[in-house]
Short mmCIF file of C-alpha atoms and ligand atoms in Angstrom, two decimals:
data_model
loop_
_atom_site.label_atom_id
_atom_site.label_comp_id
_atom_site.label_asym_id
_atom_site.label_seq_id
_atom_site.Cartn_x
_atom_site.Cartn_y
_atom_site.Cartn_z
CA MET A 1 7.84 7.02 19.06
CA ILE A 2 10.58 4.46 18.50
CA THR A 3 14.19 4.71 19.53
CA VAL A 4 16.83 3.01 17.44
CA ARG A 5 20.48 2.32 18.14
CA GLY A 6 21.94 0.92 14.94
CA GLY A 7 25.34 0.06 13.58
CA LYS A 8 24.78 -3.71 13.68
CA PRO A 9 24.09 -5.88 10.62
CA LEU A 10 20.56 -7.26 10.60
CA ARG A 11 20.40 -11.02 10.23
CA GLY A 12 17.69 -13.64 10.18
CA GLU A 13 14.49 -14.80 8.52
CA LEU A 14 11.04 -13.36 8.42
CA THR A 15 7.69 -13.93 6.74
CA VAL A 16 6.04 -10.76 5.55
CA GLN A 17 2.46 -9.79 6.37
CA SER A 18 -0.32 -9.84 3.78
CA ALA A 19 -0.23 -6.79 1.54
CA LYS A 20 -1.97 -3.74 2.98
CA ASN A 21 -2.82 -2.60 -0.54
CA SER A 22 -4.59 -5.92 -1.21
CA VAL A 23 -6.35 -6.25 2.10
CA LEU A 24 -7.97 -2.79 1.99
CA PRO A 25 -9.77 -3.16 -1.37
CA VAL A 26 -10.70 -6.76 -0.48
CA LEU A 27 -12.27 -5.58 2.77
CA ALA A 28 -14.29 -3.03 0.80
CA ALA A 29 -15.29 -5.76 -1.68
CA THR A 30 -16.70 -7.99 1.11
CA VAL A 31 -19.70 -5.66 0.98
CA ILE A 32 -20.62 -7.01 -2.47
CA SER A 33 -20.73 -10.64 -1.26
CA GLY A 34 -23.74 -10.00 1.03
CA ASP A 35 -22.48 -12.97 3.00
CA ALA A 36 -19.74 -14.05 5.42
CA CYS A 37 -16.14 -13.71 4.23
CA VAL A 38 -13.00 -14.72 6.08
CA ILE A 39 -9.83 -12.77 5.38
CA GLU A 40 -7.13 -15.14 6.54
CA HIS A 41 -3.99 -13.82 8.22
CA CYS A 42 -5.26 -10.28 8.00
CA PRO A 43 -2.53 -7.91 9.20
CA ARG A 44 -3.22 -5.80 12.31
CA LEU A 45 -2.83 -2.32 10.89
CA GLU A 46 -4.30 1.09 11.60
CA ASP A 47 -5.76 1.13 8.07
CA VAL A 48 -7.39 -2.27 8.64
CA ASP A 49 -8.97 -0.91 11.84
CA ALA A 50 -10.22 2.08 9.84
CA SER A 51 -11.79 -0.26 7.25
CA ALA A 52 -13.35 -2.39 10.01
CA ALA A 53 -14.85 0.76 11.56
CA ILE A 54 -16.42 1.68 8.20
CA LEU A 55 -17.80 -1.85 7.72
CA ARG A 56 -19.32 -1.84 11.22
CA HIS A 57 -20.86 1.56 10.57
CA LEU A 58 -22.44 0.11 7.41
CA GLY A 59 -24.05 -2.58 9.58
CA CYS A 60 -21.67 -5.45 8.84
CA ASP A 61 -20.54 -7.82 11.55
CA VAL A 62 -16.73 -7.65 11.80
CA ARG A 63 -14.79 -9.86 14.20
CA TRP A 64 -11.27 -11.11 14.71
CA GLN A 65 -10.89 -14.84 15.10
CA GLY A 66 -7.23 -15.34 15.88
CA ASP A 67 -5.34 -13.92 12.91
CA ASP A 68 -8.38 -14.03 10.61
CA LEU A 69 -10.83 -11.18 10.11
CA LEU A 70 -14.45 -12.25 9.65
CA VAL A 71 -16.74 -9.87 7.80
CA ASP A 72 -20.42 -10.69 7.45
CA SER A 73 -22.10 -8.14 5.19
CA SER A 74 -25.50 -9.88 5.11
CA THR A 75 -26.66 -7.46 7.80
CA MET A 76 -25.51 -4.33 5.93
CA SER A 77 -28.08 -1.60 6.44
CA ARG A 78 -26.54 1.74 5.39
CA TRP A 79 -24.80 3.23 2.39
CA ASP A 80 -23.19 6.33 3.87
CA ILE A 81 -19.75 6.87 5.38
CA PRO A 82 -19.24 9.75 7.84
CA ASP A 83 -16.58 12.33 7.07
CA ASP A 84 -14.30 11.42 10.01
CA MET A 85 -14.13 7.79 8.83
CA MET A 86 -13.43 8.85 5.24
CA ARG A 87 -10.54 11.03 6.36
CA ARG A 88 -8.77 8.31 8.33
CA MET A 89 -7.24 6.88 5.14
CA ARG A 90 -7.09 7.34 1.41
CA SER A 91 -8.38 3.83 0.67
CA SER A 92 -11.79 4.66 2.11
CA VAL A 93 -12.63 5.85 -1.41
CA ILE A 94 -12.67 2.22 -2.63
CA PHE A 95 -15.86 1.73 -0.61
CA LEU A 96 -17.58 3.97 -3.16
CA GLY A 97 -17.55 1.34 -5.93
CA ALA A 98 -18.37 -1.45 -3.48
CA ILE A 99 -21.32 0.30 -1.83
CA ILE A 100 -22.88 1.51 -5.06
CA SER A 101 -22.50 -2.00 -6.45
CA ARG A 102 -24.33 -3.51 -3.47
CA CYS A 103 -26.88 -0.79 -2.65
CA GLY A 104 -27.31 1.21 -5.85
CA GLN A 105 -26.43 4.37 -3.96
CA ALA A 106 -23.69 5.75 -1.73
CA ARG A 107 -23.06 8.93 0.23
CA LEU A 108 -19.58 9.79 1.37
CA SER A 109 -17.02 12.58 1.37
CA TYR A 110 -13.57 12.98 -0.14
CA PRO A 111 -10.99 10.61 1.35
CA GLY A 112 -8.06 11.65 3.52
CA GLY A 113 -4.42 11.01 2.80
CA CYS A 114 -3.04 14.15 1.13
CA GLU A 115 0.42 13.52 2.51
CA LEU A 116 1.96 12.76 -0.90
CA GLY A 117 0.56 15.92 -2.50
CA PRO A 118 -2.79 16.36 -4.23
CA ARG A 119 -4.52 13.03 -4.78
CA PRO A 120 -7.55 13.69 -6.94
CA ILE A 121 -10.30 11.10 -7.49
CA ASP A 122 -11.51 12.43 -10.84
CA LEU A 123 -10.72 9.13 -12.60
CA HIS A 124 -12.69 7.17 -9.99
CA LEU A 125 -15.71 9.41 -10.45
CA SER A 126 -15.59 9.47 -14.23
CA ALA A 127 -15.33 5.64 -14.33
CA LEU A 128 -18.47 5.33 -12.20
CA ARG A 129 -20.28 7.95 -14.27
CA THR A 130 -19.43 5.96 -17.41
CA LEU A 131 -21.30 3.02 -15.85
CA GLY A 132 -24.32 5.26 -15.31
CA ALA A 133 -23.88 6.46 -11.74
CA GLN A 134 -25.15 9.97 -11.05
CA ILE A 135 -22.71 11.72 -8.74
CA ASP A 136 -23.50 15.09 -7.18
CA GLU A 137 -20.56 16.84 -5.59
CA GLN A 138 -21.78 19.26 -2.95
CA GLY A 139 -18.81 20.78 -1.19
CA ALA A 140 -16.88 17.84 0.24
CA CYS A 141 -19.88 15.50 -0.01
CA LEU A 142 -20.39 12.97 -2.81
CA ASP A 143 -23.93 11.81 -3.36
CA CYS A 144 -24.05 8.85 -5.75
CA ARG A 145 -27.11 7.20 -7.19
CA GLN A 146 -27.91 4.83 -10.00
CA GLY A 147 -30.28 6.67 -12.27
CA ALA A 148 -31.49 3.56 -13.98
CA ALA A 149 -29.58 0.37 -13.19
CA MET A 150 -25.89 0.71 -13.96
CA ARG A 151 -24.87 -0.73 -17.31
CA GLY A 152 -21.59 -2.23 -18.42
CA ALA A 153 -19.55 0.12 -20.62
CA GLU A 154 -16.07 0.81 -21.90
CA ILE A 155 -14.04 2.73 -19.33
CA VAL A 156 -10.80 4.23 -20.60
CA LEU A 157 -8.54 5.45 -17.81
CA SER A 158 -6.31 8.32 -18.89
CA LEU A 159 -3.64 6.92 -16.57
CA PRO A 160 -3.42 3.52 -14.91
CA SER A 161 -4.62 4.53 -11.46
CA VAL A 162 -4.68 1.64 -8.99
CA GLY A 163 -7.61 3.00 -6.98
CA ALA A 164 -9.68 3.97 -10.02
CA THR A 165 -9.18 0.50 -11.54
CA GLU A 166 -10.33 -1.10 -8.28
CA ASN A 167 -13.35 1.18 -7.94
CA ALA A 168 -14.37 0.50 -11.55
CA MET A 169 -14.01 -3.28 -11.06
CA LEU A 170 -16.18 -3.21 -7.93
CA ALA A 171 -18.88 -1.01 -9.44
CA ALA A 172 -18.95 -3.16 -12.60
CA CYS A 173 -19.58 -6.39 -10.63
CA THR A 174 -23.32 -5.68 -10.55
CA ALA A 175 -23.66 -3.44 -13.65
CA ARG A 176 -25.79 -5.10 -16.30
CA GLY A 177 -23.68 -6.48 -19.18
CA THR A 178 -19.98 -6.25 -19.95
CA THR A 179 -17.54 -3.63 -18.68
CA VAL A 180 -14.14 -3.24 -20.30
CA ILE A 181 -11.58 -1.21 -18.34
CA SER A 182 -8.77 -0.05 -20.65
CA ASN A 183 -5.40 1.26 -19.49
CA ALA A 184 -6.09 -0.49 -16.18
CA ALA A 185 -3.40 -0.59 -13.50
CA ARG A 186 -1.49 -3.89 -13.58
CA GLU A 187 -0.36 -4.09 -9.95
CA PRO A 188 -0.33 -7.55 -8.29
CA GLU A 189 -2.90 -6.22 -5.82
CA ILE A 190 -5.38 -5.80 -8.71
CA VAL A 191 -4.85 -9.46 -9.61
CA ASP A 192 -5.48 -10.34 -5.96
CA LEU A 193 -8.71 -8.36 -5.95
CA GLN A 194 -9.79 -10.27 -9.06
CA ARG A 195 -9.04 -13.58 -7.26
CA PHE A 196 -11.25 -12.48 -4.36
CA LEU A 197 -14.06 -11.26 -6.61
CA ARG A 198 -14.09 -14.55 -8.49
CA LYS A 199 -14.32 -16.42 -5.19
CA ILE A 200 -17.48 -14.50 -4.26
CA GLY A 201 -19.03 -15.29 -7.63
CA ALA A 202 -18.10 -12.26 -9.75
CA GLU A 203 -17.00 -12.73 -13.33
CA VAL A 204 -13.79 -10.79 -13.82
CA ARG A 205 -10.83 -11.47 -16.08
CA GLY A 206 -7.75 -9.77 -17.44
CA ALA A 207 -6.33 -8.37 -14.19
CA GLY A 208 -2.57 -8.07 -14.45
CA SER A 209 -2.93 -6.88 -18.05
CA SER A 210 -4.04 -3.41 -19.05
CA THR A 211 -7.55 -4.60 -20.00
CA VAL A 212 -9.86 -5.86 -17.27
CA ILE A 213 -13.25 -7.27 -18.28
CA VAL A 214 -16.17 -7.64 -15.87
CA GLU A 215 -19.49 -9.33 -16.62
CA GLY A 216 -22.18 -8.02 -14.30
CA ARG A 217 -23.88 -10.50 -11.93
CA ARG A 218 -26.65 -10.31 -9.33
CA LYS A 219 -25.80 -13.18 -7.01
CA PHE A 220 -22.73 -13.47 -4.81
CA HIS A 221 -21.66 -15.50 -1.81
CA GLY A 222 -19.04 -15.62 0.93
CA CYS A 223 -15.54 -17.09 0.73
CA ARG A 224 -12.20 -17.49 2.47
CA HIS A 225 -9.29 -15.51 1.11
CA ARG A 226 -5.66 -14.96 1.99
CA CYS A 227 -4.16 -11.88 0.39
CA ILE A 228 -0.75 -11.90 -1.32
CA GLY A 229 2.40 -11.04 0.62
CA ASP A 230 3.31 -7.39 0.99
CA ARG A 231 5.96 -6.54 -1.61
CA ILE A 232 6.60 -3.11 -0.07
CA ALA A 233 7.07 -4.53 3.43
CA ALA A 234 9.48 -7.04 1.84
CA ALA A 235 11.31 -4.20 0.07
CA THR A 236 11.55 -2.36 3.40
CA TYR A 237 13.11 -5.25 5.34
CA LEU A 238 15.47 -6.04 2.45
CA SER A 239 16.53 -2.37 2.47
CA CYS A 240 17.19 -2.57 6.23
CA ALA A 241 19.46 -5.58 5.73
CA ALA A 242 21.16 -4.02 2.70
CA ALA A 243 21.82 -0.79 4.58
CA THR A 244 23.47 -2.53 7.54
CA GLY A 245 25.68 -5.08 5.75
CA GLY A 246 23.24 -7.77 6.88
CA GLU A 247 21.89 -11.09 5.64
CA VAL A 248 18.19 -11.95 5.51
CA MET A 249 15.75 -14.43 4.09
CA VAL A 250 12.36 -12.86 3.39
CA ARG A 251 9.51 -15.31 2.92
CA GLY A 252 5.83 -15.03 2.11
CA VAL A 253 6.14 -12.75 -0.90
CA ASP A 254 6.27 -13.49 -4.63
CA TYR A 255 9.77 -12.43 -5.68
CA ARG A 256 8.48 -11.52 -9.15
CA HIS A 257 6.44 -8.73 -7.54
CA LEU A 258 9.56 -6.83 -6.55
CA SER A 259 12.10 -7.64 -9.21
CA THR A 260 12.85 -3.95 -9.90
CA VAL A 261 13.69 -3.47 -6.22
CA THR A 262 15.87 -6.55 -5.91
CA MET A 263 17.62 -5.58 -9.14
CA ALA A 264 18.47 -2.17 -7.65
CA LEU A 265 19.82 -3.74 -4.44
CA GLN A 266 21.82 -6.21 -6.50
CA GLN A 267 23.36 -3.37 -8.49
CA ALA A 268 24.26 -1.75 -5.19
CA GLY A 269 26.38 -4.80 -4.41
CA CYS A 270 24.03 -7.20 -2.60
CA GLN A 271 23.98 -10.89 -3.37
CA ILE A 272 20.39 -11.90 -4.01
CA HIS A 273 18.82 -15.29 -4.65
CA SER A 274 15.11 -15.28 -5.35
CA GLY A 275 12.93 -18.32 -5.67
CA GLU A 276 9.68 -19.95 -4.63
CA GLN A 277 10.94 -20.20 -1.05
CA GLY A 278 11.60 -16.46 -0.76
CA ILE A 279 14.25 -13.79 -1.28
CA TYR A 280 17.70 -14.22 0.23
CA LEU A 281 19.90 -11.12 0.49
CA ARG A 282 23.45 -10.77 1.68
CA ALA A 283 24.92 -7.28 1.72
CA PRO A 284 28.50 -6.04 1.56
CA ALA A 285 29.76 -3.75 4.38
CA VAL A 286 29.36 -0.73 2.09
CA LEU A 287 26.94 -0.43 -0.84
CA GLN A 288 27.67 1.42 -4.07
CA GLY A 289 25.65 4.07 -5.90
CA ILE A 290 23.48 2.75 -8.75
CA CYS A 291 21.86 3.79 -12.05
CA PRO A 292 18.97 6.28 -11.80
CA ILE A 293 15.80 4.94 -10.23
CA ARG A 294 12.62 6.20 -11.89
CA THR A 295 9.33 5.37 -10.22
CA ALA A 296 6.59 4.12 -12.54
CA PRO A 297 3.35 2.14 -12.50
CA TYR A 298 3.81 -1.64 -12.10
CA PRO A 299 5.88 -3.41 -13.38
CA GLY A 300 8.14 -0.34 -13.04
CA PHE A 301 9.95 0.63 -9.85
CA PRO A 302 7.28 1.20 -7.15
CA THR A 303 6.96 4.70 -5.78
CA ASP A 304 6.21 3.06 -2.42
CA ALA A 305 9.75 1.63 -2.32
CA GLN A 306 11.50 4.86 -3.32
CA ALA A 307 12.03 6.18 0.23
CA VAL A 308 13.32 2.94 1.79
CA VAL A 309 15.73 2.18 -1.06
CA MET A 310 16.94 5.78 -0.96
CA ALA A 311 17.62 5.44 2.77
CA SER A 312 19.59 2.23 2.19
CA LEU A 313 21.96 4.12 -0.15
CA LEU A 314 22.79 7.04 2.17
CA ARG A 315 26.27 5.65 2.98
CA ALA A 316 26.91 4.09 -0.44
CA LYS A 317 30.12 4.77 -2.32
CA GLY A 318 29.09 7.18 -5.08
CA SER A 319 25.77 8.78 -5.86
CA THR A 320 22.30 7.68 -6.99
CA MET A 321 19.63 9.71 -8.75
CA PHE A 322 15.93 9.20 -8.03
CA VAL A 323 13.17 10.49 -10.30
CA GLU A 324 9.72 10.43 -8.67
CA ASN A 325 7.12 10.25 -11.41
CA MET A 326 4.02 9.17 -9.48
CA PHE A 327 3.35 11.78 -6.79
CA GLN A 328 4.14 15.47 -6.48
CA SER A 329 5.46 15.56 -2.94
CA ARG A 330 6.95 12.23 -2.23
CA TYR A 331 10.26 13.52 -0.91
CA ARG A 332 9.10 14.76 2.48
CA HIS A 333 11.36 12.22 4.18
CA VAL A 334 14.40 13.90 2.61
CA ALA A 335 14.42 16.81 5.09
CA GLN A 336 14.35 14.28 7.94
CA LEU A 337 17.15 12.18 6.41
CA LEU A 338 19.27 15.34 6.16
CA ARG A 339 18.94 15.73 9.95
CA LEU A 340 20.62 12.35 10.30
CA GLY A 341 23.61 13.55 8.26
CA ALA A 342 22.56 12.44 4.75
CA ASP A 343 23.67 14.36 1.66
CA ILE A 344 20.68 14.61 -0.69
CA ARG A 345 20.12 17.34 -3.30
CA LEU A 346 16.54 17.87 -4.27
CA GLU A 347 15.09 19.65 -7.27
CA GLY A 348 11.50 19.05 -8.27
CA ARG A 349 11.01 15.41 -9.14
CA VAL A 350 14.71 14.61 -8.88
CA ALA A 351 16.70 13.73 -5.78
CA VAL A 352 20.40 12.92 -5.87
CA VAL A 353 21.84 10.97 -2.97
CA CYS A 354 25.59 11.34 -2.46
CA GLY A 355 26.90 8.68 -0.13
CA VAL A 356 28.42 9.93 3.15
CA GLU A 357 30.84 8.02 5.34
CA LYS A 358 28.73 8.20 8.50
CA LEU A 359 25.23 9.06 9.58
CA ARG A 360 24.38 10.46 13.01
CA GLY A 361 21.51 10.03 15.47
CA GLY A 362 18.90 12.65 16.28
CA THR A 363 15.19 13.25 16.53
CA VAL A 364 13.18 12.88 13.33
CA TYR A 365 9.49 12.85 12.43
CA CYS A 366 7.58 10.49 10.17
CA THR A 367 5.95 12.47 7.40
CA ASP A 368 4.11 9.55 5.78
CA LEU A 369 3.99 5.75 5.86
CA ARG A 370 6.91 4.76 3.62
CA GLY A 371 8.90 7.91 4.43
CA GLY A 372 8.58 6.92 8.10
CA ALA A 373 9.95 3.44 7.42
CA ALA A 374 12.84 5.04 5.54
CA LEU A 375 13.85 6.89 8.72
CA ALA A 376 14.28 3.53 10.44
CA VAL A 377 16.40 2.26 7.52
CA ALA A 378 18.64 5.29 8.05
CA ALA A 379 18.71 5.08 11.86
CA LEU A 380 19.84 1.44 11.72
CA GLN A 381 23.07 2.65 10.09
CA THR A 382 24.43 4.61 13.05
CA GLU A 383 25.40 3.57 16.57
CA GLU A 384 24.11 6.89 17.88
CA GLU A 385 20.54 6.92 19.18
CA THR A 386 17.73 8.11 16.92
CA GLN A 387 14.25 8.96 18.10
CA ILE A 388 11.63 8.49 15.39
CA ARG A 389 8.42 10.29 16.28
CA GLN A 390 4.90 10.23 14.86
CA ILE A 391 5.15 6.49 14.18
CA ARG A 392 1.38 6.29 13.74
CA HIS A 393 2.21 6.74 10.05
CA ILE A 394 4.30 3.53 10.14
CA GLN A 395 1.56 1.71 12.06
CA ARG A 396 -0.87 2.39 9.23
CA GLY A 397 0.93 -0.12 7.04
CA TYR A 398 3.47 -2.27 8.91
CA GLU A 399 2.39 -4.95 11.35
CA ASP A 400 4.66 -4.97 14.41
CA PHE A 401 7.40 -2.98 12.65
CA SER A 402 9.75 -2.65 15.62
CA GLY A 403 9.15 -6.27 16.71
CA THR A 404 10.09 -7.51 13.24
CA LEU A 405 13.30 -5.48 13.22
CA ARG A 406 14.13 -6.62 16.76
CA HIS A 407 13.71 -10.20 15.56
CA LEU A 408 16.48 -9.44 13.03
CA GLY A 409 18.73 -8.18 15.83
CA ALA A 410 18.02 -4.47 15.80
CA GLN A 411 18.10 -2.46 19.03
CA ILE A 412 14.76 -0.76 18.70
CA GLN A 413 12.14 0.14 21.31
CA GLU A 414 8.64 1.44 20.95
CA ILE A 415 7.71 4.01 23.58
CA GLY A 416 4.26 5.49 24.11
CA VAL A 417 4.40 9.28 24.49
C1 UD1 B 501 -2.07 3.15 -4.76
C2 UD1 B 501 -1.43 2.59 -3.53
C3 UD1 B 501 -0.27 3.48 -3.09
C4 UD1 B 501 0.70 3.68 -4.24
C5 UD1 B 501 -0.03 4.14 -5.50
C6 UD1 B 501 0.87 4.20 -6.72
C7 UD1 B 501 -3.26 1.48 -2.42
C8 UD1 B 501 -4.16 1.42 -1.24
N1 UD1 B 501 -2.42 2.52 -2.48
O1 UD1 B 501 -2.60 4.43 -4.42
O2 UD1 B 501 0.38 2.85 -2.00
O3 UD1 B 501 1.66 4.64 -3.87
O4 UD1 B 501 -1.11 3.25 -5.81
O5 UD1 B 501 1.44 2.98 -6.97
O6 UD1 B 501 -3.26 0.58 -3.25
N2 UD1 B 501 -4.60 10.13 -10.05
C9 UD1 B 501 -5.36 11.13 -10.63
N3 UD1 B 501 -6.73 11.02 -10.59
C10 UD1 B 501 -7.35 9.98 -9.98
C11 UD1 B 501 -6.56 8.97 -9.39
C12 UD1 B 501 -5.20 9.07 -9.44
O7 UD1 B 501 -4.83 12.08 -11.17
O8 UD1 B 501 -8.59 9.94 -9.98
C13 UD1 B 501 -3.12 10.22 -10.07
C14 UD1 B 501 -2.54 10.35 -8.66
O9 UD1 B 501 -2.55 11.69 -8.22
C15 UD1 B 501 -1.15 9.82 -8.86
C16 UD1 B 501 -1.34 8.73 -9.92
O10 UD1 B 501 -2.59 8.99 -10.51
O11 UD1 B 501 -0.29 10.81 -9.36
C17 UD1 B 501 -1.32 7.32 -9.40
O12 UD1 B 501 -2.27 7.21 -8.35
P1 UD1 B 501 -3.07 5.86 -8.05
O13 UD1 B 501 -2.52 4.74 -8.87
O14 UD1 B 501 -4.52 6.17 -8.15
O15 UD1 B 501 -2.70 5.62 -6.54
P2 UD1 B 501 -3.66 5.15 -5.38
O16 UD1 B 501 -4.63 4.15 -5.87
O17 UD1 B 501 -4.14 6.34 -4.63
#
């Protein structure tokens, strides 16, 4: 757990980690290279450990060398992933496209990570079937084979799923001919995956637009890659500073990747200057309520930033409405925020935050990764002590979360229980 004693403005500079949501698909994609890849400045996260465990199980050599993670997939010898490894994180499903691309077959089970409500993988499976994969679903087990060799095809996603776009891109890398993915997700992490795939010799273009085109290839090689900065980690630390009347400079992230978040914080009264060198934020003592925030696929407001921005507005003058359009149960942090004295009304997809004068300390539990970080954003706003438990959720996605906040002046301790 972590204990927080807040009430002090956070001040200082930080450089954010590489994006978890880039690193995980890139680690899966190393399998396609059949060679040695170096992921530079790879963040030390629970989900990275889970990916490394899967890669080692597949027969790859995975080693840390300082901050870099070395993955050599030339020794890969298996195409199955055991159930317990699949359940450790949702992103394990991205290995499906990568393994079938490399080995022509894959056996794995449904991924874990149901904490945001039902997270089906029907779009992933139908994309792979369109390329010619035969997928038998027996209970929780997915048995995937290429009947004949997979062939490029037109894949139309009924919604721009990030994971399904990534799986389709990976599977298409070795499918014979041209694959066109329409209504593809446009997240910056998809563009980053394309950069990596090109470095290993794949022919992919269009990422960042809603049409991604992949020409199948047979030969790939290793590379060095540094993933983009984590826009959600940046949004989290900006929210911490905004919530405490602080002043921070956040480096290492492309400011254009979080313009909807910085616009919201600006509306709430923060001074923000964004540029190539980073994002500077200076917050007033008290924020103000802002126009409704509706989560949407990129370039809309990210669902992953909903909880932390909500927590920054708990003491704002006035109210703010949130509409969560991406996941069914992405308000599980709300019950915990209420324990800290927040005033939030919840009905279905809508949450209305009415600013209160003061928050109080207490014991709260992380319900999921970003919801957990939001509890810290709230706890930093009161001098009373808050105990945040079940921080393993936070550790899945933030590298040295409490250390980073301490560096900005927060009184925060991590305690093993
Ligand atoms: C990714 C991110 C996650 C983020 C989410 C939305 C990673 C590792 N995770 O998750 O942090 O919150 O994008 O920006 O990058 N859906 C289906 N069928 C499918 C797939 C998805 O119905 O086969 C639905 C989901 O239930 C959800 C919506 O599509 O309602 C968006 O999900 P998706 O974009 O796939 O999210 P993930 O890739 O799981």
